[in-house]
Amino acid sequence: GAVVSQHPSWVICKSGTSVKIECRSLDFQATTMFWYRQFPKQSLMLMATSNEGSKATYEQGVEKDKFLINHASLTLSTLTVTSAHPEDSSFYICSASPTGTGNQPQHFGDGTRLSIL
Amino acid sequence: SQKIEQNSEALNIQEGKTATLTCNYTNYSPAYLQWYRQDPGRGPVFLLLIRENEKEKRKERLKVTFDTTLKQSLFHITASQPADSATYLCALDPLSSASKIIFGSGTRLSIRP
């Protein structure tokens, strides 16, 4: 149980394109999901907390207009990288917890590798 | 400033030995600490969670300790196997008991036959 699916697994696109990444909880409902990015050989950096039915909470230094998050249902959060540039190339990973409370494991998707040419 | 540091960027261990990974944190007061395994190109997979009032947690060949005085967690893999080779990440809740977690820098563990 507690499976999180991410789509697409990889995407290559031209500079200036907007890219949407989906994160789905397959067998549980998630009022809260998290988005991370990871550069090669580095750890995961938390970008934002996605809240179902309300605005996302962004970490310091993350541009909310650049990384649009929508959490319209209890099983789906989307991250849209708007007008992507080569410096946005990274590995983006989402996570969720069935309980949505602290003190519980997070379940991660398998990530989306984004390459901007 | 706030930090979560995993002391070894990379660790090479002979098969069969015990691997010990360290996670130190500064200026946090976590209610719990978690350990994850990450393989290349994959998302992290949860391994163990230990709460602030627990000293030690075990699961099969894995053992985690949590010392809130030292602000440190140790992660042990006993009887290590080549299949244990991966990056191991510690994570904690920066806002005590909230669901948000942030990660340490990670340790790449290699187990040689």
Tab-separated table of C-alpha atoms in Angstrom:
chain	number	residue	atom	x	y	z
A	1	GLY	CA	0.000	0.000	0.000
A	2	ALA	CA	0.795	3.748	0.050
A	3	VAL	CA	1.936	4.067	-3.553
A	4	VAL	CA	2.787	7.428	-5.078
A	5	SER	CA	3.044	7.715	-8.840
A	6	GLN	CA	4.752	10.498	-10.754
A	7	HIS	CA	4.391	11.325	-14.434
A	8	PRO	CA	6.228	11.824	-16.675
A	9	SER	CA	9.372	10.067	-15.569
A	10	TRP	CA	11.477	12.199	-17.851
A	11	VAL	CA	10.994	15.119	-20.177
A	12	ILE	CA	13.226	17.031	-22.544
A	13	CYS	CA	12.054	20.333	-23.924
A	14	LYS	CA	13.191	23.623	-25.313
A	15	SER	CA	13.942	26.685	-23.258
A	16	GLY	CA	10.847	28.796	-22.668
A	17	THR	CA	8.452	25.850	-22.525
A	18	SER	CA	6.201	25.237	-19.538
A	19	VAL	CA	6.267	21.713	-18.178
A	20	LYS	CA	3.657	20.055	-15.977
A	21	ILE	CA	4.508	17.185	-13.636
A	22	GLU	CA	1.801	15.091	-11.988
A	23	CYS	CA	1.951	13.390	-8.611
A	24	ARG	CA	-0.762	10.904	-7.709
A	25	SER	CA	-1.457	8.929	-4.585
A	26	LEU	CA	-2.807	5.658	-5.970
A	27	ASP	CA	-4.260	3.928	-2.945
A	28	PHE	CA	-4.771	6.647	-0.375
A	29	GLN	CA	-5.960	10.200	-0.107
A	30	ALA	CA	-3.427	12.921	0.544
A	31	THR	CA	-4.457	16.330	1.795
A	32	THR	CA	-0.802	17.288	1.798
A	33	MET	CA	1.898	16.502	-0.717
A	34	PHE	CA	5.461	17.746	-0.923
A	35	TRP	CA	7.636	18.716	-3.871
A	36	TYR	CA	11.408	18.398	-3.859
A	37	ARG	CA	14.151	18.980	-6.374
A	38	GLN	CA	17.466	17.215	-6.455
A	39	PHE	CA	20.614	18.162	-8.349
A	40	PRO	CA	23.171	15.483	-9.271
A	41	LYS	CA	24.984	14.053	-6.264
A	42	GLN	CA	23.093	16.348	-3.919
A	43	SER	CA	20.311	15.758	-1.453
A	44	LEU	CA	16.637	16.545	-1.815
A	45	MET	CA	15.690	20.186	-1.342
A	46	LEU	CA	12.134	20.848	-0.243
A	47	MET	CA	10.471	23.304	-2.602
A	48	ALA	CA	6.916	23.539	-1.357
A	49	THR	CA	4.066	21.956	0.530
A	50	SER	CA	1.014	21.316	-1.615
A	51	ASN	CA	-2.291	21.640	0.245
A	52	GLU	CA	-5.511	20.231	-1.181
A	53	GLY	CA	-7.989	22.994	-1.901
A	54	SER	CA	-5.722	25.841	-0.862
A	55	LYS	CA	-2.535	27.631	-1.824
A	56	ALA	CA	0.801	25.911	-1.646
A	57	THR	CA	3.352	26.924	0.942
A	58	TYR	CA	6.720	27.641	-0.620
A	59	GLU	CA	10.120	27.348	1.012
A	60	GLN	CA	12.327	30.389	1.218
A	61	GLY	CA	14.001	31.183	-2.072
A	62	VAL	CA	11.554	29.231	-4.242
A	63	GLU	CA	9.723	31.399	-6.782
A	64	LYS	CA	6.008	30.671	-6.549
A	65	ASP	CA	5.344	32.214	-9.957
A	66	LYS	CA	7.984	30.016	-11.505
A	67	PHE	CA	6.858	26.781	-9.890
A	68	LEU	CA	3.075	26.655	-9.929
A	69	ILE	CA	1.470	24.056	-7.709
A	70	ASN	CA	-2.112	22.910	-7.942
A	71	HIS	CA	-3.690	20.366	-5.601
A	72	ALA	CA	-7.221	20.147	-6.877
A	73	SER	CA	-8.109	16.711	-5.525
A	74	LEU	CA	-7.144	14.440	-2.669
A	75	THR	CA	-5.107	12.226	-4.986
A	76	LEU	CA	-3.443	14.635	-7.388
A	77	SER	CA	-0.959	17.464	-7.117
A	78	THR	CA	0.699	19.076	-10.119
A	79	LEU	CA	3.881	21.111	-10.399
A	80	THR	CA	4.218	23.342	-13.443
A	81	VAL	CA	7.627	24.764	-14.247
A	82	THR	CA	6.773	27.888	-16.190
A	83	SER	CA	9.004	29.237	-18.950
A	84	ALA	CA	11.641	26.682	-18.100
A	85	HIS	CA	15.319	27.466	-18.672
A	86	PRO	CA	18.402	25.249	-18.586
A	87	GLU	CA	19.041	26.106	-14.923
A	88	ASP	CA	15.675	24.505	-14.109
A	89	SER	CA	16.984	21.161	-15.305
A	90	SER	CA	16.843	18.864	-12.314
A	91	PHE	CA	15.225	15.803	-10.771
A	92	TYR	CA	11.833	16.684	-9.289
A	93	ILE	CA	10.285	14.328	-6.726
A	94	CYS	CA	6.984	14.401	-4.880
A	95	SER	CA	5.932	12.688	-1.667
A	96	ALA	CA	2.833	12.142	0.411
A	97	SER	CA	1.743	10.490	3.617
A	98	PRO	CA	-1.554	8.624	4.065
A	99	THR	CA	-2.200	10.288	7.392
A	100	GLY	CA	-1.004	13.754	6.486
A	101	THR	CA	0.275	14.153	10.015
A	102	GLY	CA	3.765	14.282	11.377
A	103	ASN	CA	5.569	11.336	12.830
A	104	GLN	CA	4.813	9.163	9.810
A	105	PRO	CA	6.847	7.945	6.842
A	106	GLN	CA	6.661	9.792	3.570
A	107	HIS	CA	6.057	7.833	0.380
A	108	PHE	CA	7.873	9.115	-2.665
A	109	GLY	CA	7.247	9.004	-6.360
A	110	ASP	CA	10.042	7.859	-8.620
A	111	GLY	CA	10.782	11.380	-9.746
A	112	THR	CA	10.755	13.309	-12.998
A	113	ARG	CA	13.993	14.119	-14.727
A	114	LEU	CA	13.619	17.452	-16.459
A	115	SER	CA	16.129	18.524	-19.094
A	116	ILE	CA	15.790	21.948	-20.673
A	117	LEU	CA	17.768	22.511	-23.848
B	1	SER	CA	22.210	28.549	11.196
B	2	GLN	CA	20.215	25.354	10.843
B	3	LYS	CA	21.970	22.324	9.425
B	4	ILE	CA	21.517	18.618	8.902
B	5	GLU	CA	24.847	17.017	8.183
B	6	GLN	CA	25.697	13.482	7.294
B	7	ASN	CA	29.334	13.284	8.056
B	8	SER	CA	30.500	10.970	5.315
B	9	GLU	CA	29.757	11.822	1.727
B	10	ALA	CA	30.808	8.306	0.775
B	11	LEU	CA	31.543	5.164	2.750
B	12	ASN	CA	33.131	1.943	1.490
B	13	ILE	CA	32.646	-1.194	3.559
B	14	GLN	CA	33.687	-4.801	3.142
B	15	GLU	CA	30.784	-7.223	2.772
B	16	GLY	CA	29.781	-8.747	6.091
B	17	LYS	CA	30.943	-5.792	8.172
B	18	THR	CA	28.714	-3.318	9.962
B	19	ALA	CA	28.186	0.004	8.217
B	20	THR	CA	27.596	2.989	10.509
B	21	LEU	CA	26.275	6.252	9.118
B	22	THR	CA	26.018	9.484	11.080
B	23	CYS	CA	23.469	12.276	10.993
B	24	ASN	CA	24.030	15.443	13.030
B	25	TYR	CA	21.702	18.388	13.245
B	26	THR	CA	22.077	21.953	14.492
B	27	ASN	CA	19.427	24.395	15.706
B	28	TYR	CA	16.512	22.014	15.253
B	29	SER	CA	14.364	20.326	17.868
B	30	PRO	CA	12.850	17.444	15.936
B	31	ALA	CA	10.126	15.286	17.362
B	32	TYR	CA	11.323	12.443	15.151
B	33	LEU	CA	14.005	11.486	12.712
B	34	GLN	CA	13.720	9.252	9.669
B	35	TRP	CA	16.095	7.307	7.474
B	36	TYR	CA	15.580	6.644	3.780
B	37	ARG	CA	17.383	4.724	1.082
B	38	GLN	CA	17.720	6.167	-2.415
B	39	ASP	CA	18.919	4.274	-5.459
B	40	PRO	CA	20.140	6.162	-8.561
B	41	GLY	CA	17.298	7.686	-10.568
B	42	ARG	CA	14.668	6.639	-8.020
B	43	GLY	CA	12.739	8.302	-5.239
B	44	PRO	CA	13.703	7.670	-1.608
B	45	VAL	CA	12.290	4.637	0.156
B	46	PHE	CA	11.420	4.817	3.847
B	47	LEU	CA	13.436	2.587	6.184
B	48	LEU	CA	13.008	3.592	9.823
B	49	LEU	CA	11.517	6.303	11.998
B	50	ILE	CA	12.646	7.031	15.541
B	51	ARG	CA	10.916	9.400	17.938
B	52	GLU	CA	12.582	11.802	20.337
B	53	ASN	CA	11.651	9.669	23.332
B	54	GLU	CA	13.139	6.518	21.786
B	55	LYS	CA	16.803	5.680	22.126
B	56	GLU	CA	16.978	2.872	19.617
B	57	LYS	CA	14.906	1.231	16.888
B	58	ARG	CA	15.601	-1.992	15.017
B	59	LYS	CA	14.311	-3.598	11.860
B	60	GLU	CA	15.958	-6.773	10.652
B	61	ARG	CA	19.616	-5.858	9.968
B	62	LEU	CA	19.006	-2.157	10.511
B	63	LYS	CA	19.389	-0.226	13.746
B	64	VAL	CA	18.895	3.467	14.409
B	65	THR	CA	19.780	5.430	17.527
B	66	PHE	CA	18.698	8.945	18.434
B	67	ASP	CA	20.540	11.094	20.958
B	68	THR	CA	18.769	14.423	21.462
B	69	THR	CA	21.553	15.655	23.753
B	70	LEU	CA	24.237	15.114	21.152
B	71	LYS	CA	21.756	16.039	18.397
B	72	GLN	CA	22.789	12.969	16.520
B	73	SER	CA	21.376	9.831	14.954
B	74	LEU	CA	23.396	6.771	14.014
B	75	PHE	CA	22.238	4.294	11.369
B	76	HIS	CA	23.736	0.810	11.383
B	77	ILE	CA	23.527	-1.960	8.819
B	78	THR	CA	24.853	-5.227	10.193
B	79	ALA	CA	26.123	-8.091	8.030
B	80	SER	CA	26.256	-5.691	5.094
B	81	GLN	CA	25.670	-6.996	1.573
B	82	PRO	CA	26.474	-5.551	-1.871
B	83	ALA	CA	22.724	-5.058	-2.325
B	84	ASP	CA	22.840	-2.538	0.519
B	85	SER	CA	24.873	-0.202	-1.696
B	86	ALA	CA	22.849	2.995	-2.108
B	87	THR	CA	22.597	6.541	-0.833
B	88	TYR	CA	21.164	6.824	2.663
B	89	LEU	CA	19.404	9.977	3.759
B	90	CYS	CA	18.364	11.138	7.179
B	91	ALA	CA	15.414	13.501	7.518
B	92	LEU	CA	13.739	15.398	10.324
B	93	ASP	CA	10.718	17.565	10.966
B	94	PRO	CA	11.888	21.214	11.065
B	95	LEU	CA	8.612	22.248	12.681
B	96	SER	CA	8.254	19.853	15.560
B	97	SER	CA	5.741	17.094	14.809
B	98	ALA	CA	4.586	18.653	11.540
B	99	SER	CA	4.404	16.420	8.485
B	100	LYS	CA	7.000	18.401	6.514
B	101	ILE	CA	10.477	16.840	6.521
B	102	ILE	CA	13.809	18.054	5.271
B	103	PHE	CA	16.800	15.961	4.345
B	104	GLY	CA	20.428	15.729	5.216
B	105	SER	CA	23.145	15.704	2.627
B	106	GLY	CA	23.174	11.916	2.232
B	107	THR	CA	25.866	9.247	2.425
B	108	ARG	CA	26.733	7.045	-0.555
B	109	LEU	CA	27.399	3.589	0.816
B	110	SER	CA	29.294	1.020	-1.222
B	111	ILE	CA	29.608	-2.556	-0.030
B	112	ARG	CA	32.388	-4.434	-1.791
B	113	PRO	CA	32.283	-8.225	-2.093
